[in-house]
């Protein structure tokens, strides 16, 4: 009788985790994911990027099945190109949250990810994209950010560190929105109570997998909700200190195929 895989689910973040700095997945990582699949494990991408920002990557990986996007606000089926679930952030609440943050720390610069598989990323004047390779459309003023339904707001401050901005935002927005830090220069506001953990649980159920039977890989505090539901938590060497502290082990960096190193051991 075949031996069941060590874990039925391999959950990976993208930026800073599975992806290298040039937005590619290395041959070694591809081979390790294929090895896990051959052993019976499913690969589940859990990313902060919205659906439009990862469709080309999904096609390149020949990825089918559900993928968690937008910090858990979206669950998208890559095989059928269909949105399975989407939670929007109330635009009035988002604008109010930005106002509260600015009352505390001074002017910030904002961007939004719109809802839907064709949603655009809009950036207000002064906002610098942390990932210049991702498509974005600049607006003339902040009010234009609220022209269509959104899933999240990205916030930057000209002087504060990400940790400082995230702490200030959490202390001011209350239940208007959830606050997370998703990467260098990426503090985000999402619908209250929605995060990578809720999206991960929904996608795992669609795959008929128990989240506790998952090995999860991440690098930033936005991966903590996914870690809390996973059976084995792996932080990258380049991970934020908060995530490393919550991990069961720390692997090599995303540039050094840290995901592949662990998968080779687990499914070798």
mmCIF file of C-alpha atoms in Angstrom:
data_model
loop_
_atom_site.group_PDB
_atom_site.id
_atom_site.type_symbol
_atom_site.label_atom_id
_atom_site.label_comp_id
_atom_site.label_asym_id
_atom_site.label_seq_id
_atom_site.Cartn_x
_atom_site.Cartn_y
_atom_site.Cartn_z
ATOM 1 C CA UNK A 1 0.000 0.000 0.000
ATOM 2 C CA UNK A 2 1.484 3.427 -0.917
ATOM 3 C CA UNK A 3 2.797 5.509 1.957
ATOM 4 C CA UNK A 4 0.733 8.702 2.351
ATOM 5 C CA UNK A 5 2.633 11.999 1.931
ATOM 6 C CA UNK A 6 4.090 13.666 4.996
ATOM 7 C CA UNK A 7 1.717 16.567 4.347
ATOM 8 C CA UNK A 8 -1.312 16.627 2.066
ATOM 9 C CA UNK A 9 -0.942 20.343 1.330
ATOM 10 C CA UNK A 10 2.016 22.595 0.518
ATOM 11 C CA UNK A 11 1.002 26.230 1.079
ATOM 12 C CA UNK A 12 3.402 28.831 -0.258
ATOM 13 C CA UNK A 13 3.496 32.585 -0.222
ATOM 14 C CA UNK A 14 4.969 34.114 -3.395
ATOM 15 C CA UNK A 15 7.001 37.305 -2.920
ATOM 16 C CA UNK A 16 10.029 36.700 -0.740
ATOM 17 C CA UNK A 17 9.164 32.990 -0.474
ATOM 18 C CA UNK A 18 8.627 30.931 -3.620
ATOM 19 C CA UNK A 19 9.555 33.717 -6.039
ATOM 20 C CA UNK A 20 13.077 34.959 -6.532
ATOM 21 C CA UNK A 21 13.703 38.702 -6.750
ATOM 22 C CA UNK A 22 13.233 38.554 -10.532
ATOM 23 C CA UNK A 23 9.670 37.191 -10.052
ATOM 24 C CA UNK A 24 10.576 33.694 -11.284
ATOM 25 C CA UNK A 25 10.348 30.225 -9.745
ATOM 26 C CA UNK A 26 13.662 28.405 -9.969
ATOM 27 C CA UNK A 27 14.040 25.044 -11.727
ATOM 28 C CA UNK A 28 14.923 23.457 -8.390
ATOM 29 C CA UNK A 29 11.744 24.778 -6.758
ATOM 30 C CA UNK A 30 9.658 23.587 -9.700
ATOM 31 C CA UNK A 31 11.183 20.119 -9.406
ATOM 32 C CA UNK A 32 10.563 20.026 -5.653
ATOM 33 C CA UNK A 33 6.914 21.013 -6.114
ATOM 34 C CA UNK A 34 6.574 18.303 -8.760
ATOM 35 C CA UNK A 35 8.081 15.779 -6.347
ATOM 36 C CA UNK A 36 5.550 16.753 -3.664
ATOM 37 C CA UNK A 37 2.722 16.436 -6.206
ATOM 38 C CA UNK A 38 3.950 12.988 -7.223
ATOM 39 C CA UNK A 39 3.750 11.978 -3.567
ATOM 40 C CA UNK A 40 0.108 13.093 -3.452
ATOM 41 C CA UNK A 41 0.418 16.584 -1.940
ATOM 42 C CA UNK A 42 -1.450 19.564 -3.387
ATOM 43 C CA UNK A 43 0.215 22.930 -3.922
ATOM 44 C CA UNK A 44 -1.762 25.951 -2.704
ATOM 45 C CA UNK A 45 -0.526 29.471 -3.431
ATOM 46 C CA UNK A 46 -1.495 31.971 -0.719
ATOM 47 C CA UNK A 47 -0.438 35.470 -1.757
ATOM 48 C CA UNK A 48 -1.076 39.111 -1.060
ATOM 49 C CA UNK A 49 -1.195 39.837 -4.774
ATOM 50 C CA UNK A 50 -4.582 40.287 -6.392
ATOM 51 C CA UNK A 51 -5.662 37.888 -9.150
ATOM 52 C CA UNK A 52 -4.585 40.028 -12.141
ATOM 53 C CA UNK A 53 -1.035 40.179 -10.770
ATOM 54 C CA UNK A 54 -0.472 36.419 -10.777
ATOM 55 C CA UNK A 55 -2.373 34.968 -13.744
ATOM 56 C CA UNK A 56 0.738 34.873 -15.946
ATOM 57 C CA UNK A 57 2.660 33.076 -13.193
ATOM 58 C CA UNK A 58 -0.143 30.538 -12.717
ATOM 59 C CA UNK A 59 -0.059 29.762 -16.424
ATOM 60 C CA UNK A 60 3.718 29.426 -16.361
ATOM 61 C CA UNK A 61 3.526 26.979 -13.444
ATOM 62 C CA UNK A 62 0.606 25.108 -15.094
ATOM 63 C CA UNK A 63 -1.159 25.646 -11.813
ATOM 64 C CA UNK A 64 -4.763 24.479 -11.584
ATOM 65 C CA UNK A 65 -7.173 24.584 -8.713
ATOM 66 C CA UNK A 66 -7.800 27.253 -6.072
ATOM 67 C CA UNK A 67 -5.359 30.039 -5.248
ATOM 68 C CA UNK A 68 -5.707 32.503 -2.364
ATOM 69 C CA UNK A 69 -5.101 36.107 -3.436
ATOM 70 C CA UNK A 70 -5.368 39.625 -2.069
ATOM 71 C CA UNK A 71 -4.475 38.740 1.547
ATOM 72 C CA UNK A 72 -7.309 36.200 1.661
ATOM 73 C CA UNK A 73 -9.960 38.458 0.144
ATOM 74 C CA UNK A 74 -10.058 36.393 -3.064
ATOM 75 C CA UNK A 75 -10.154 32.670 -3.786
ATOM 76 C CA UNK A 76 -9.731 32.087 -7.508
ATOM 77 C CA UNK A 77 -9.887 28.853 -9.494
ATOM 78 C CA UNK A 78 -6.983 28.854 -11.945
ATOM 79 C CA UNK A 79 -8.275 25.909 -13.961
ATOM 80 C CA UNK A 80 -11.621 27.480 -14.832
ATOM 81 C CA UNK A 81 -10.452 31.127 -14.592
ATOM 82 C CA UNK A 82 -13.333 31.761 -12.202
ATOM 83 C CA UNK A 83 -13.553 33.737 -8.969
ATOM 84 C CA UNK A 84 -14.837 31.429 -6.247
ATOM 85 C CA UNK A 85 -14.994 33.944 -3.434
ATOM 86 C CA UNK A 86 -14.360 37.665 -3.032
ATOM 87 C CA UNK A 87 -14.710 39.999 -0.044
ATOM 88 C CA UNK A 88 -14.587 43.743 -0.628
ATOM 89 C CA UNK A 89 -13.427 46.514 1.680
ATOM 90 C CA UNK A 90 -16.078 49.200 2.176
ATOM 91 C CA UNK A 91 -14.688 52.297 0.469
ATOM 92 C CA UNK A 92 -16.168 54.717 2.976
ATOM 93 C CA UNK A 93 -14.527 52.800 5.808
ATOM 94 C CA UNK A 94 -11.246 52.649 3.880
ATOM 95 C CA UNK A 95 -11.230 56.424 3.373
ATOM 96 C CA UNK A 96 -12.058 56.953 7.035
ATOM 97 C CA UNK A 97 -9.234 54.589 8.062
ATOM 98 C CA UNK A 98 -6.736 56.557 5.966
ATOM 99 C CA UNK A 99 -7.946 59.755 7.606
ATOM 100 C CA UNK A 100 -7.389 58.298 11.073
ATOM 101 C CA UNK A 101 -3.896 57.126 10.128
ATOM 102 C CA UNK A 102 -2.974 60.534 8.737
ATOM 103 C CA UNK A 103 -4.281 62.244 11.868
ATOM 104 C CA UNK A 104 -1.798 60.111 13.806
ATOM 105 C CA UNK A 105 1.315 60.071 11.598
ATOM 106 C CA UNK A 106 0.865 62.790 8.975
ATOM 107 C CA UNK A 107 0.483 62.377 5.235
ATOM 108 C CA UNK A 108 0.596 58.881 3.759
ATOM 109 C CA UNK A 109 0.405 57.725 0.155
ATOM 110 C CA UNK A 110 -2.130 55.108 -0.873
ATOM 111 C CA UNK A 111 -2.985 52.625 -3.593
ATOM 112 C CA UNK A 112 -5.870 50.186 -4.003
ATOM 113 C CA UNK A 113 -6.454 46.800 -5.575
ATOM 114 C CA UNK A 114 -9.861 46.712 -7.210
ATOM 115 C CA UNK A 115 -12.215 43.773 -6.909
ATOM 116 C CA UNK A 116 -12.636 41.181 -9.643
ATOM 117 C CA UNK A 117 -10.408 39.091 -11.932
ATOM 118 C CA UNK A 118 -9.827 42.165 -14.113
ATOM 119 C CA UNK A 119 -9.488 44.656 -11.258
ATOM 120 C CA UNK A 120 -6.842 47.335 -11.622
ATOM 121 C CA UNK A 121 -4.252 48.606 -9.160
ATOM 122 C CA UNK A 122 -4.701 52.363 -8.782
ATOM 123 C CA UNK A 123 -2.021 54.553 -7.162
ATOM 124 C CA UNK A 124 -2.441 58.128 -5.996
ATOM 125 C CA UNK A 125 0.191 60.849 -6.643
ATOM 126 C CA UNK A 126 3.307 60.237 -4.544
ATOM 127 C CA UNK A 127 2.794 56.492 -4.113
ATOM 128 C CA UNK A 128 5.749 54.344 -5.233
ATOM 129 C CA UNK A 129 5.003 50.761 -6.241
ATOM 130 C CA UNK A 130 7.058 48.266 -4.172
ATOM 131 C CA UNK A 131 6.931 45.905 -7.172
ATOM 132 C CA UNK A 132 7.536 48.091 -10.247
ATOM 133 C CA UNK A 133 6.954 45.082 -12.519
ATOM 134 C CA UNK A 134 3.288 44.868 -11.490
ATOM 135 C CA UNK A 135 0.896 46.940 -13.613
ATOM 136 C CA UNK A 136 -0.622 50.015 -11.971
ATOM 137 C CA UNK A 137 -2.568 53.048 -13.103
ATOM 138 C CA UNK A 138 -1.834 56.449 -11.563
ATOM 139 C CA UNK A 139 -4.745 58.666 -10.545
ATOM 140 C CA UNK A 140 -4.887 62.446 -10.314
ATOM 141 C CA UNK A 141 -6.244 62.547 -6.761
ATOM 142 C CA UNK A 142 -7.162 60.224 -3.890
ATOM 143 C CA UNK A 143 -10.906 60.355 -4.540
ATOM 144 C CA UNK A 144 -10.362 58.438 -7.765
ATOM 145 C CA UNK A 145 -9.171 55.421 -5.754
ATOM 146 C CA UNK A 146 -12.772 54.855 -4.671
ATOM 147 C CA UNK A 147 -14.276 54.765 -8.177
ATOM 148 C CA UNK A 148 -14.979 51.005 -8.088
ATOM 149 C CA UNK A 149 -15.178 48.245 -5.423
ATOM 150 C CA UNK A 150 -11.829 47.379 -3.834
ATOM 151 C CA UNK A 151 -10.383 44.471 -1.879
ATOM 152 C CA UNK A 152 -7.573 46.303 -0.082
ATOM 153 C CA UNK A 153 -5.592 49.514 0.361
ATOM 154 C CA UNK A 154 -1.802 49.732 0.272
ATOM 155 C CA UNK A 155 -0.257 52.470 2.420
ATOM 156 C CA UNK A 156 3.226 54.020 2.489
ATOM 157 C CA UNK A 157 4.760 56.735 4.674
ATOM 158 C CA UNK A 158 7.668 58.920 3.536
ATOM 159 C CA UNK A 159 9.610 58.486 6.796
ATOM 160 C CA UNK A 160 8.223 55.771 9.067
ATOM 161 C CA UNK A 161 9.415 52.188 8.790
ATOM 162 C CA UNK A 162 6.906 49.501 7.855
ATOM 163 C CA UNK A 163 6.804 48.281 11.463
ATOM 164 C CA UNK A 164 6.173 51.792 12.755
ATOM 165 C CA UNK A 165 3.459 52.504 10.185
ATOM 166 C CA UNK A 166 1.744 49.165 10.792
ATOM 167 C CA UNK A 167 1.760 49.707 14.562
ATOM 168 C CA UNK A 168 0.347 53.212 14.187
ATOM 169 C CA UNK A 169 -2.351 51.992 11.809
ATOM 170 C CA UNK A 170 -3.401 49.172 14.135
ATOM 171 C CA UNK A 171 -3.650 51.641 16.985
ATOM 172 C CA UNK A 172 -5.950 53.998 15.106
ATOM 173 C CA UNK A 173 -8.223 52.179 12.638
ATOM 174 C CA UNK A 174 -9.963 49.878 15.128
ATOM 175 C CA UNK A 175 -12.471 47.631 13.379
ATOM 176 C CA UNK A 176 -12.661 49.803 10.251
ATOM 177 C CA UNK A 177 -10.153 47.462 8.605
ATOM 178 C CA UNK A 178 -7.571 44.788 9.291
ATOM 179 C CA UNK A 179 -3.934 45.902 9.140
ATOM 180 C CA UNK A 180 -1.048 43.759 7.956
ATOM 181 C CA UNK A 181 2.530 44.080 6.752
ATOM 182 C CA UNK A 182 3.040 42.184 3.515
ATOM 183 C CA UNK A 183 6.569 43.084 2.447
ATOM 184 C CA UNK A 184 9.049 45.917 2.210
ATOM 185 C CA UNK A 185 7.055 49.088 1.646
ATOM 186 C CA UNK A 186 3.759 47.226 1.859
ATOM 187 C CA UNK A 187 1.442 47.963 4.781
ATOM 188 C CA UNK A 188 -2.111 47.044 3.837
ATOM 189 C CA UNK A 189 -5.687 47.532 4.964
ATOM 190 C CA UNK A 190 -8.125 44.693 4.226
ATOM 191 C CA UNK A 191 -11.694 43.897 5.317
ATOM 192 C CA UNK A 192 -11.824 43.402 9.085
ATOM 193 C CA UNK A 193 -11.578 39.703 9.968
ATOM 194 C CA UNK A 194 -10.315 38.647 6.529
ATOM 195 C CA UNK A 195 -6.708 37.518 6.138
ATOM 196 C CA UNK A 196 -4.524 34.800 4.669
ATOM 197 C CA UNK A 197 -5.739 32.422 7.360
ATOM 198 C CA UNK A 198 -9.409 32.712 6.410
ATOM 199 C CA UNK A 199 -8.603 32.382 2.710
ATOM 200 C CA UNK A 200 -6.315 29.436 3.393
ATOM 201 C CA UNK A 201 -9.025 27.626 5.374
ATOM 202 C CA UNK A 202 -11.574 28.159 2.595
ATOM 203 C CA UNK A 203 -9.232 26.928 -0.137
ATOM 204 C CA UNK A 204 -8.145 23.920 1.935
ATOM 205 C CA UNK A 205 -11.800 22.946 2.371
ATOM 206 C CA UNK A 206 -12.314 23.175 -1.395
ATOM 207 C CA UNK A 207 -9.390 20.776 -1.801
ATOM 208 C CA UNK A 208 -10.820 18.493 0.904
ATOM 209 C CA UNK A 209 -7.634 18.970 2.923
ATOM 210 C CA UNK A 210 -7.226 19.593 6.636
ATOM 211 C CA UNK A 211 -5.157 22.785 7.185
ATOM 212 C CA UNK A 212 -3.435 20.970 10.032
ATOM 213 C CA UNK A 213 -1.998 18.594 7.405
ATOM 214 C CA UNK A 214 -0.291 21.479 5.595
ATOM 215 C CA UNK A 215 3.304 22.632 5.528
ATOM 216 C CA UNK A 216 3.291 26.403 5.044
ATOM 217 C CA UNK A 217 6.059 28.709 3.833
ATOM 218 C CA UNK A 218 6.199 32.474 4.327
ATOM 219 C CA UNK A 219 8.346 35.501 4.964
ATOM 220 C CA UNK A 220 6.231 38.369 6.357
ATOM 221 C CA UNK A 221 3.748 39.039 9.208
ATOM 222 C CA UNK A 222 0.822 38.727 6.777
ATOM 223 C CA UNK A 223 1.651 34.993 6.704
ATOM 224 C CA UNK A 224 1.042 34.600 10.449
ATOM 225 C CA UNK A 225 -2.695 33.799 10.115
ATOM 226 C CA UNK A 226 -1.801 31.029 7.645
ATOM 227 C CA UNK A 227 0.906 29.764 9.990
ATOM 228 C CA UNK A 228 -1.547 29.523 12.895
ATOM 229 C CA UNK A 229 -3.739 27.082 10.949
ATOM 230 C CA UNK A 230 -0.898 24.968 9.477
ATOM 231 C CA UNK A 231 0.627 21.784 10.815
ATOM 232 C CA UNK A 232 4.212 22.785 10.076
ATOM 233 C CA UNK A 233 5.420 26.363 9.672
ATOM 234 C CA UNK A 234 8.567 27.258 7.727
ATOM 235 C CA UNK A 235 10.003 30.781 7.627
ATOM 236 C CA UNK A 236 12.487 31.879 5.014
ATOM 237 C CA UNK A 237 15.951 33.064 6.069
ATOM 238 C CA UNK A 238 14.960 36.505 4.780
ATOM 239 C CA UNK A 239 11.729 36.488 6.839
ATOM 240 C CA UNK A 240 10.595 39.199 9.216
ATOM 241 C CA UNK A 241 11.638 38.494 12.831
ATOM 242 C CA UNK A 242 7.992 38.162 13.909
ATOM 243 C CA UNK A 243 7.420 35.335 11.456
ATOM 244 C CA UNK A 244 10.685 33.564 12.293
ATOM 245 C CA UNK A 245 9.630 33.570 15.944
ATOM 246 C CA UNK A 246 6.375 31.787 15.028
ATOM 247 C CA UNK A 247 8.009 29.190 12.764
ATOM 248 C CA UNK A 248 8.814 25.557 13.477
ATOM 249 C CA UNK A 249 11.934 25.898 11.363
ATOM 250 C CA UNK A 250 13.821 28.452 9.295
ATOM 251 C CA UNK A 251 15.041 27.486 5.840
ATOM 252 C CA UNK A 252 17.291 29.207 3.325
ATOM 253 C CA UNK A 253 16.229 32.428 1.618
ATOM 254 C CA UNK A 254 13.977 32.664 -1.412
ATOM 255 C CA UNK A 255 17.046 33.371 -3.527
ATOM 256 C CA UNK A 256 18.668 30.143 -2.280
ATOM 257 C CA UNK A 257 15.703 27.801 -2.905
ATOM 258 C CA UNK A 258 14.645 27.566 0.729
ATOM 259 C CA UNK A 259 11.236 26.108 -0.193
ATOM 260 C CA UNK A 260 12.836 23.416 -2.351
ATOM 261 C CA UNK A 261 15.277 22.459 0.396
ATOM 262 C CA UNK A 262 12.455 21.602 2.809
ATOM 263 C CA UNK A 263 10.263 19.887 0.219
ATOM 264 C CA UNK A 264 13.178 17.688 -0.884
ATOM 265 C CA UNK A 265 13.561 16.534 2.705
ATOM 266 C CA UNK A 266 9.858 15.970 3.330
ATOM 267 C CA UNK A 267 9.052 14.260 0.047
ATOM 268 C CA UNK A 268 12.430 12.813 -0.903
#
